[in-house]
CSV table of C-alpha atoms and ligand atoms in Angstrom, one decimal:
chain,number,residue,atom,x,y,z
T,1,MET,CA,-67.9,-111.0,-1.3
T,2,SER,CA,-68.1,-112.5,2.2
T,3,LEU,CA,-65.9,-110.7,4.7
T,4,THR,CA,-66.7,-113.2,7.5
T,5,HIS,CA,-63.1,-114.5,7.4
T,6,LEU,CA,-61.9,-111.1,8.7
T,7,PHE,CA,-63.4,-111.9,12.1
T,8,THR,CA,-61.8,-114.1,14.7
T,9,ASP,CA,-63.2,-117.6,15.1
T,10,LYS,CA,-64.5,-116.6,18.5
T,11,VAL,CA,-66.5,-113.8,17.1
T,12,GLN,CA,-67.8,-115.8,14.2
T,13,ALA,CA,-69.1,-118.5,16.6
T,14,MET,CA,-70.7,-116.0,19.0
T,15,GLN,CA,-74.4,-115.1,19.1
T,16,ALA,CA,-75.3,-111.4,19.5
T,17,TYR,CA,-77.1,-110.7,22.8
T,18,HIS,CA,-80.7,-110.9,21.6
T,19,VAL,CA,-83.2,-108.5,23.1
T,20,PRO,CA,-86.7,-109.4,21.9
T,21,ASP,CA,-88.9,-106.6,20.5
T,22,SER,CA,-91.2,-105.5,23.4
T,23,GLY,CA,-93.4,-102.9,21.7
T,24,GLY,CA,-96.9,-103.1,23.1
T,25,MET,CA,-95.9,-106.0,25.5
T,26,ILE,CA,-96.1,-106.3,29.2
T,27,LYS,CA,-92.4,-106.6,29.9
T,28,LEU,CA,-91.5,-109.0,32.6
T,29,ASP,CA,-88.3,-110.4,31.1
T,30,ALA,CA,-85.3,-108.1,32.1
T,31,MET,CA,-85.3,-107.4,35.8
T,32,GLU,CA,-86.2,-103.8,35.2
T,33,SER,CA,-88.3,-101.8,37.7
T,34,PRO,CA,-91.7,-101.2,36.2
T,35,TYR,CA,-91.9,-97.7,37.6
T,36,THR,CA,-91.1,-94.5,35.7
T,37,LEU,CA,-90.5,-91.4,37.8
T,38,PRO,CA,-93.4,-89.3,39.2
T,39,PRO,CA,-94.0,-86.2,37.0
T,40,GLU,CA,-92.5,-83.7,39.6
T,41,MET,CA,-89.4,-85.7,39.8
T,42,GLN,CA,-89.1,-85.9,36.0
T,43,GLN,CA,-89.3,-82.1,35.9
T,44,ALA,CA,-86.7,-81.6,38.5
T,45,MET,CA,-84.4,-84.2,36.8
T,46,ALA,CA,-84.9,-82.4,33.5
T,47,THR,CA,-83.7,-79.2,35.0
T,48,ALA,CA,-80.7,-80.9,36.6
T,49,VAL,CA,-79.8,-82.6,33.3
T,50,SER,CA,-80.3,-79.4,31.3
T,51,LEU,CA,-77.5,-77.7,33.2
T,52,ALA,CA,-74.9,-80.4,32.2
T,53,SER,CA,-72.0,-79.1,30.2
T,54,ILE,CA,-72.6,-81.2,27.1
T,55,ASN,CA,-69.9,-79.2,25.2
T,56,ARG,CA,-67.2,-80.6,27.5
T,57,TYR,CA,-65.8,-84.1,27.9
T,58,PRO,CA,-67.0,-85.6,31.2
T,59,ASN,CA,-64.8,-85.3,34.3
T,60,PRO,CA,-62.7,-88.5,33.6
T,61,SER,CA,-62.6,-89.7,37.2
T,62,SER,CA,-66.3,-88.7,37.9
T,63,THR,CA,-65.3,-87.3,41.2
T,64,SER,CA,-68.5,-85.8,42.4
T,65,LEU,CA,-70.6,-88.8,41.4
T,66,ILE,CA,-68.2,-91.2,43.1
T,67,ALA,CA,-68.4,-89.1,46.3
T,68,LYS,CA,-72.2,-89.3,46.2
T,69,ILE,CA,-72.2,-93.0,45.6
T,70,LYS,CA,-69.8,-93.6,48.5
T,71,LYS,CA,-72.0,-91.6,50.8
T,72,VAL,CA,-75.4,-93.0,49.7
T,73,PHE,CA,-74.3,-96.6,49.7
T,74,GLU,CA,-72.1,-96.3,52.8
T,75,LEU,CA,-69.0,-97.8,51.2
T,76,PRO,CA,-65.9,-98.6,53.3
T,77,ASP,CA,-63.5,-95.6,53.8
T,78,ASN,CA,-60.5,-97.7,52.9
T,79,CYS,CA,-61.8,-98.7,49.5
T,80,ASP,CA,-61.8,-96.8,46.2
T,81,VAL,CA,-64.6,-96.7,43.6
T,82,LEU,CA,-64.5,-97.1,39.8
T,83,LEU,CA,-67.6,-96.4,37.6
T,84,GLY,CA,-68.6,-98.5,34.7
T,85,ASN,CA,-71.1,-98.1,31.8
T,86,GLY,CA,-73.3,-100.7,33.5
T,87,SER,CA,-71.7,-103.4,35.6
T,88,ASP,CA,-71.3,-105.2,32.3
T,89,GLU,CA,-68.5,-102.9,31.5
T,90,LEU,CA,-66.9,-103.5,34.9
T,91,ILE,CA,-66.9,-107.2,34.2
T,92,GLN,CA,-65.1,-106.5,30.9
T,93,ILE,CA,-62.6,-104.1,32.6
T,94,ILE,CA,-61.8,-106.7,35.3
T,95,LEU,CA,-61.2,-109.4,32.7
T,96,MET,CA,-59.3,-107.2,30.2
T,97,ALA,CA,-57.0,-106.2,33.1
T,98,THR,CA,-56.2,-109.8,34.1
T,99,MET,CA,-56.4,-111.7,30.8
T,100,ARG,CA,-53.5,-113.9,29.8
T,101,PRO,CA,-53.9,-116.6,27.2
T,102,GLY,CA,-55.3,-119.6,29.1
T,103,ALA,CA,-55.9,-117.7,32.4
T,104,LYS,CA,-59.0,-119.1,34.0
T,105,VAL,CA,-62.3,-117.7,35.2
T,106,LEU,CA,-64.4,-119.6,37.6
T,107,SER,CA,-68.1,-119.2,38.7
T,108,PRO,CA,-71.0,-121.3,39.8
T,109,ALA,CA,-73.1,-122.4,36.7
T,110,PRO,CA,-75.6,-121.2,35.7
T,111,SER,CA,-74.7,-117.6,36.6
T,112,PHE,CA,-74.7,-114.3,34.9
T,113,VAL,CA,-73.9,-114.9,31.2
T,114,MET,CA,-71.5,-112.1,30.7
T,115,TYR,CA,-68.9,-113.8,32.9
T,116,ARG,CA,-68.5,-116.6,30.5
T,117,GLN,CA,-69.1,-114.6,27.3
T,118,THR,CA,-66.6,-111.9,28.1
T,119,ALA,CA,-64.0,-114.4,29.4
T,120,GLU,CA,-64.2,-116.5,26.3
T,121,LEU,CA,-64.1,-113.5,24.0
T,122,LEU,CA,-60.8,-112.6,25.7
T,123,ASP,CA,-59.3,-116.1,25.2
T,124,MET,CA,-59.6,-116.9,28.9
T,125,GLN,CA,-60.8,-120.3,30.0
T,126,TYR,CA,-64.2,-120.3,31.6
T,127,ILE,CA,-65.0,-123.0,34.2
T,128,GLY,CA,-68.4,-123.4,35.7
T,129,VAL,CA,-69.2,-125.4,38.8
T,130,ASP,CA,-72.7,-126.8,38.3
T,131,LEU,CA,-75.4,-125.9,40.8
T,132,ASN,CA,-77.4,-128.7,42.4
T,133,ASP,CA,-80.9,-129.4,41.1
T,134,ASP,CA,-82.4,-127.2,43.9
T,135,PHE,CA,-80.1,-124.3,42.7
T,136,SER,CA,-77.9,-124.6,45.8
T,137,LEU,CA,-74.1,-124.7,45.4
T,138,ASP,CA,-71.9,-127.7,46.4
T,139,GLU,CA,-69.5,-125.6,48.4
T,140,ALA,CA,-66.9,-128.4,48.8
T,141,ALA,CA,-66.9,-129.0,45.0
T,142,PHE,CA,-66.5,-125.3,44.4
T,143,LEU,CA,-63.6,-124.9,46.8
T,144,ALA,CA,-62.0,-128.0,45.2
T,145,ALA,CA,-62.3,-126.4,41.8
T,146,LEU,CA,-60.8,-123.2,43.1
T,147,GLU,CA,-57.8,-125.0,44.5
T,148,LYS,CA,-57.3,-127.1,41.4
T,149,GLU,CA,-57.9,-124.5,38.7
T,150,GLN,CA,-56.3,-121.5,40.4
T,151,PRO,CA,-58.5,-119.1,38.4
T,152,ALA,CA,-57.3,-115.5,37.8
T,153,VAL,CA,-60.8,-114.4,38.5
T,154,THR,CA,-63.7,-116.0,40.4
T,155,PHE,CA,-67.2,-114.5,40.0
T,156,LEU,CA,-69.9,-115.0,42.7
T,157,ALA,CA,-73.2,-113.3,42.0
T,158,TYR,CA,-74.7,-112.5,45.4
T,159,PRO,CA,-77.7,-113.2,44.9
T,160,ASN,CA,-77.3,-115.2,41.7
T,161,ASN,CA,-78.9,-114.5,38.4
T,162,PRO,CA,-80.7,-116.5,36.9
T,163,THR,CA,-81.4,-118.7,40.0
T,164,GLY,CA,-82.1,-116.0,42.5
T,165,GLY,CA,-80.5,-117.6,45.6
T,166,LEU,CA,-78.0,-116.2,48.0
T,167,LEU,CA,-74.8,-118.0,48.9
T,168,ASN,CA,-73.7,-118.3,52.6
T,169,LYS,CA,-71.7,-115.3,53.5
T,170,ALA,CA,-69.2,-117.4,55.4
T,171,PHE,CA,-68.6,-119.4,52.2
T,172,VAL,CA,-68.0,-116.2,50.2
T,173,GLU,CA,-65.4,-115.2,52.8
T,174,GLN,CA,-63.8,-118.7,52.6
T,175,VAL,CA,-63.5,-118.2,48.8
T,176,MET,CA,-61.8,-114.9,49.4
T,177,GLN,CA,-59.4,-116.6,51.8
T,178,THR,CA,-58.7,-119.6,49.6
T,179,ALA,CA,-58.4,-117.9,46.2
T,180,THR,CA,-55.0,-116.8,44.9
T,181,GLY,CA,-56.7,-114.7,42.2
T,182,LEU,CA,-59.4,-112.0,42.4
T,183,VAL,CA,-62.8,-112.7,43.9
T,184,VAL,CA,-65.5,-110.6,42.3
T,185,VAL,CA,-68.8,-110.5,44.2
T,186,ASP,CA,-71.6,-109.2,42.0
T,187,GLU,CA,-74.3,-107.6,44.0
T,188,ALA,CA,-76.7,-106.5,41.3
T,189,TYR,CA,-79.7,-107.5,43.5
T,190,THR,CA,-78.4,-106.4,46.9
T,191,ALA,CA,-81.4,-104.0,47.4
T,192,TYR,CA,-83.8,-107.0,47.2
T,193,ALA,CA,-81.6,-109.4,49.2
T,194,GLY,CA,-81.2,-107.0,52.1
T,195,ASP,CA,-77.7,-108.5,52.5
T,196,SER,CA,-74.3,-107.6,51.3
T,197,VAL,CA,-70.6,-108.6,51.6
T,198,VAL,CA,-69.5,-105.0,51.4
T,199,ASP,CA,-67.9,-105.3,54.9
T,200,LEU,CA,-65.6,-108.0,53.6
T,201,ILE,CA,-64.2,-105.9,50.7
T,202,GLY,CA,-62.0,-103.8,52.8
T,203,GLN,CA,-60.7,-106.9,54.7
T,204,TYR,CA,-59.4,-108.9,51.8
T,205,ASP,CA,-56.8,-107.6,49.3
T,206,ASN,CA,-58.2,-109.8,46.5
T,207,ALA,CA,-61.8,-108.9,47.0
T,208,VAL,CA,-63.8,-106.8,44.5
T,209,LEU,CA,-67.4,-105.8,44.7
T,210,ILE,CA,-69.5,-104.8,41.7
T,211,ARG,CA,-73.0,-103.3,41.8
T,212,THR,CA,-75.4,-101.5,39.5
T,213,VAL,CA,-78.3,-99.1,39.7
T,214,SER,CA,-80.0,-101.1,36.9
T,215,LYS,CA,-82.2,-103.2,39.1
T,216,ILE,CA,-83.4,-100.4,41.3
T,217,GLY,CA,-85.1,-98.3,38.6
T,218,MET,CA,-82.2,-96.9,36.6
T,219,ALA,CA,-81.4,-99.5,34.0
T,220,GLY,CA,-81.5,-96.8,31.3
T,221,LEU,CA,-78.7,-94.8,32.8
T,222,ARG,CA,-76.1,-97.5,32.3
T,223,LEU,CA,-74.2,-97.1,35.6
T,224,GLY,CA,-72.3,-99.6,37.7
T,225,TYR,CA,-69.7,-99.2,40.4
T,226,LEU,CA,-66.8,-101.3,41.5
T,227,VAL,CA,-65.4,-101.2,45.1
T,228,ALA,CA,-62.0,-102.5,46.0
T,229,SER,CA,-58.7,-101.6,47.6
T,230,PRO,CA,-57.0,-98.5,46.1
T,231,GLN,CA,-54.3,-100.9,44.8
T,232,LEU,CA,-56.7,-102.9,42.7
T,233,VAL,CA,-58.8,-99.9,41.5
T,234,SER,CA,-55.7,-98.1,40.3
T,235,GLN,CA,-54.9,-101.1,38.0
T,236,PHE,CA,-58.5,-101.4,36.7
T,237,ASP,CA,-58.6,-97.7,36.1
T,238,LYS,CA,-55.8,-98.0,33.4
T,239,VAL,CA,-58.1,-100.2,31.3
T,240,ARG,CA,-61.2,-98.0,31.6
T,241,MET,CA,-62.0,-95.7,28.7
T,242,PRO,CA,-61.3,-92.2,29.9
T,243,TYR,CA,-64.8,-90.9,29.4
T,244,ASN,CA,-66.9,-94.0,29.9
T,245,ILE,CA,-69.6,-92.2,32.0
T,246,ASN,CA,-71.3,-89.5,30.0
T,247,VAL,CA,-72.4,-86.1,31.4
T,248,LEU,CA,-76.1,-86.9,31.1
T,249,THR,CA,-75.7,-90.1,33.1
T,250,THR,CA,-73.6,-88.3,35.6
T,251,ALA,CA,-76.2,-85.5,36.0
T,252,SER,CA,-79.2,-87.7,36.2
T,253,ALA,CA,-77.5,-90.2,38.6
T,254,ARG,CA,-76.5,-87.4,40.9
T,255,PHE,CA,-80.0,-86.2,40.9
T,256,LEU,CA,-81.6,-89.6,41.5
T,257,LEU,CA,-79.2,-90.6,44.2
T,258,GLY,CA,-80.5,-87.6,46.0
T,259,GLN,CA,-84.0,-89.3,45.9
T,260,MET,CA,-83.1,-92.5,47.8
T,261,SER,CA,-86.3,-92.5,49.9
T,262,TYR,CA,-88.3,-92.7,46.6
T,263,ILE,CA,-86.0,-95.4,45.3
T,264,LYS,CA,-86.3,-97.4,48.5
T,265,GLU,CA,-90.1,-97.1,48.4
T,266,THR,CA,-90.2,-98.6,44.9
T,267,VAL,CA,-87.9,-101.5,45.9
T,268,ASP,CA,-90.1,-102.2,49.0
T,269,LYS,CA,-93.2,-102.1,46.7
T,270,ILE,CA,-91.6,-104.5,44.3
T,271,ILE,CA,-90.8,-106.9,47.2
T,272,ARG,CA,-94.4,-106.8,48.3
T,273,HIS,CA,-95.6,-107.4,44.8
T,274,LYS,CA,-93.2,-110.4,44.6
T,275,GLN,CA,-94.8,-111.9,47.7
T,276,SER,CA,-98.3,-111.5,46.2
T,277,LEU,CA,-97.1,-113.0,42.9
T,278,PHE,CA,-95.4,-115.9,44.7
T,279,ALA,CA,-98.7,-116.6,46.6
T,280,CYS,CA,-100.7,-116.4,43.4
T,281,LEU,CA,-98.3,-118.7,41.4
T,282,SER,CA,-98.1,-121.2,44.3
T,283,ALA,CA,-101.9,-121.7,44.1
T,284,GLN,CA,-101.7,-122.6,40.4
T,285,ASN,CA,-101.6,-126.2,39.1
T,286,GLY,CA,-99.0,-127.4,36.7
T,287,LEU,CA,-96.1,-125.4,37.9
T,288,THR,CA,-93.4,-125.2,40.6
T,289,VAL,CA,-92.5,-121.8,41.8
T,290,TYR,CA,-89.1,-121.0,43.3
T,291,ASP,CA,-88.7,-118.0,45.6
T,292,THR,CA,-85.6,-115.8,45.3
T,293,GLN,CA,-83.8,-112.9,47.0
T,294,THR,CA,-84.2,-110.7,43.9
T,295,ASN,CA,-86.9,-108.9,41.8
T,296,PHE,CA,-87.7,-112.0,39.8
T,297,LEU,CA,-89.3,-115.4,40.4
T,298,LEU,CA,-88.7,-118.7,38.6
T,299,VAL,CA,-91.4,-121.2,37.6
T,300,ARG,CA,-90.9,-124.7,36.2
T,301,VAL,CA,-93.6,-126.0,33.9
T,302,ASP,CA,-93.9,-129.1,31.6
T,303,ASP,CA,-93.1,-127.2,28.4
T,304,ALA,CA,-91.5,-123.9,29.0
T,305,SER,CA,-91.1,-123.0,25.4
T,306,ALA,CA,-94.7,-123.5,24.6
T,307,VAL,CA,-95.8,-121.5,27.7
T,308,TYR,CA,-93.3,-118.8,26.8
T,309,GLN,CA,-94.8,-118.5,23.3
T,310,ARG,CA,-98.4,-118.5,24.4
T,311,LEU,CA,-97.7,-115.8,27.0
T,312,ARG,CA,-96.0,-113.7,24.3
T,313,ASP,CA,-98.4,-114.3,21.4
T,314,GLU,CA,-101.8,-114.6,23.1
T,315,TYR,CA,-101.4,-112.5,26.2
T,316,LYS,CA,-98.6,-110.0,25.1
T,317,ILE,CA,-96.6,-110.9,28.1
T,318,LEU,CA,-92.8,-111.2,27.8
T,319,VAL,CA,-90.9,-113.4,30.2
T,320,LYS,CA,-87.5,-115.0,29.9
T,321,ASN,CA,-87.4,-118.6,28.7
T,322,LEU,CA,-84.3,-120.2,30.4
T,323,HIS,CA,-84.9,-123.6,28.9
T,324,GLY,CA,-81.9,-124.9,27.1
T,325,SER,CA,-79.4,-122.6,28.8
T,326,HIS,CA,-78.3,-125.2,31.5
T,327,PRO,CA,-79.6,-128.6,32.6
T,328,VAL,CA,-80.8,-127.3,36.0
T,329,LEU,CA,-83.0,-124.8,34.2
T,330,ASP,CA,-84.9,-127.3,32.2
T,331,ASN,CA,-88.4,-125.9,31.5
T,332,VAL,CA,-87.8,-122.9,33.7
T,333,LEU,CA,-89.2,-119.4,33.0
T,334,ARG,CA,-87.8,-116.3,34.8
T,335,ILE,CA,-90.5,-113.8,35.6
T,336,THR,CA,-89.5,-110.2,36.6
T,337,VAL,CA,-91.8,-108.7,39.1
T,338,GLY,CA,-93.8,-105.9,37.5
T,339,LYS,CA,-96.7,-103.7,38.5
T,340,LYS,CA,-99.5,-105.2,40.5
T,341,LYS,CA,-102.0,-105.5,37.7
T,342,ASP,CA,-99.4,-106.9,35.3
T,343,ASN,CA,-98.4,-109.6,37.8
T,344,GLU,CA,-102.1,-110.5,38.2
T,345,LYS,CA,-102.5,-110.7,34.4
T,346,LEU,CA,-99.5,-113.0,34.2
T,347,CYS,CA,-100.7,-115.2,37.0
T,348,GLN,CA,-104.2,-115.4,35.4
T,349,ALA,CA,-102.7,-116.2,32.0
T,350,LEU,CA,-100.7,-119.0,33.5
T,351,GLY,CA,-103.9,-120.3,35.1
T,352,GLU,CA,-105.5,-120.4,31.7
T,353,ILE,CA,-102.6,-121.9,29.9
T,354,LEU,CA,-101.6,-124.6,32.3
T,355,PRO,CA,-103.7,-127.8,32.9
K,401,LIG,C1,-78.3,-107.3,35.5
K,401,LIG,C2,-77.1,-107.9,36.0
K,401,LIG,C3,-75.8,-107.3,35.7
K,401,LIG,C4,-75.7,-106.2,34.7
K,401,LIG,O1,-76.1,-105.0,35.1
K,401,LIG,P1,-75.8,-103.7,34.2
K,401,LIG,O2,-75.3,-102.7,35.3
K,401,LIG,O3,-77.2,-103.3,33.7
K,401,LIG,O4,-74.8,-103.9,33.2
K,401,LIG,C5,-74.7,-107.8,36.3
K,401,LIG,N1,-74.7,-108.9,37.1
K,401,LIG,C6,-75.9,-109.5,37.4
K,401,LIG,C7,-75.8,-110.7,38.2
K,401,LIG,C8,-77.1,-109.0,36.8
K,401,LIG,O5,-78.2,-109.7,37.0
């Protein structure tokens, strides 16, 4: 007997988030850091984690971890912080707290898929303002959409995923000034961009910042943080599941945030590898490479799906095929920067595959 009818039309129409099997592959598809911890640090973290009180529920407001995050990331004193099980959960909390049937959610398009996916699941109306072919945003068109649609929530990824560029900061501020709803700036890649709007968050009542530790070597922890005025954070906090951050994540994150010089070193190393990979790809025939402010690069080829499959099947290299997800991404592959030798393998493989 089929039980499909028990599920809402939305859920029936949805696709599960597909994560391809990566066993034995060189994994350049998910914006992860390629580096595991050095052995001494693994040992020290194991000790710290072993002391966690796994018999107890976590401290529901994660006080000590929040204090550490505020200090390490130099967050404004007049703002509060809310933790999420990844920034994915923060996106869900923001939208669950503001959803009304028909309420609108606005963002440039393409942008991070969870904005649209979560909005639509919650019966909100998602509106994307298409990027130009060079991945820049038509600022006037975006501001016009903002005034016309009056979205409950506007998402601006700074830098953007999957296109990797950075909006003008003055434009982000203009959006905060113009919007009557919330403006959520998603800084998942701030470490690679070397730029942030954190200083604007304390200045605008409707401004919300979300960040994650996923792209700086801690994707496995599932930890994101939201920064906004105490007034906004107190509302979001009602929607958060009381124990959303588990004791093992708390213990390991507290330990790792005490190792920021190591984390910064790996970020700098990835940025240097990105420059080398960009140079290598630029010298190849048959592709156009786009630079970014993130830990990934984009390449456009003649037939992205064929290149994707050959990289996967013949070279055991996994990248992300963005073809088909939005017209500006026609035949575009997204390549996460990996270890030096893996980047070299990728570049060489493309040299062999492309005419
Ligand atoms: C990766 C990414 C996220 C999700 O991060 P998690 O903390 O791992 O859930 C959010 N926004 C953007 C723009 C991203 O690229």
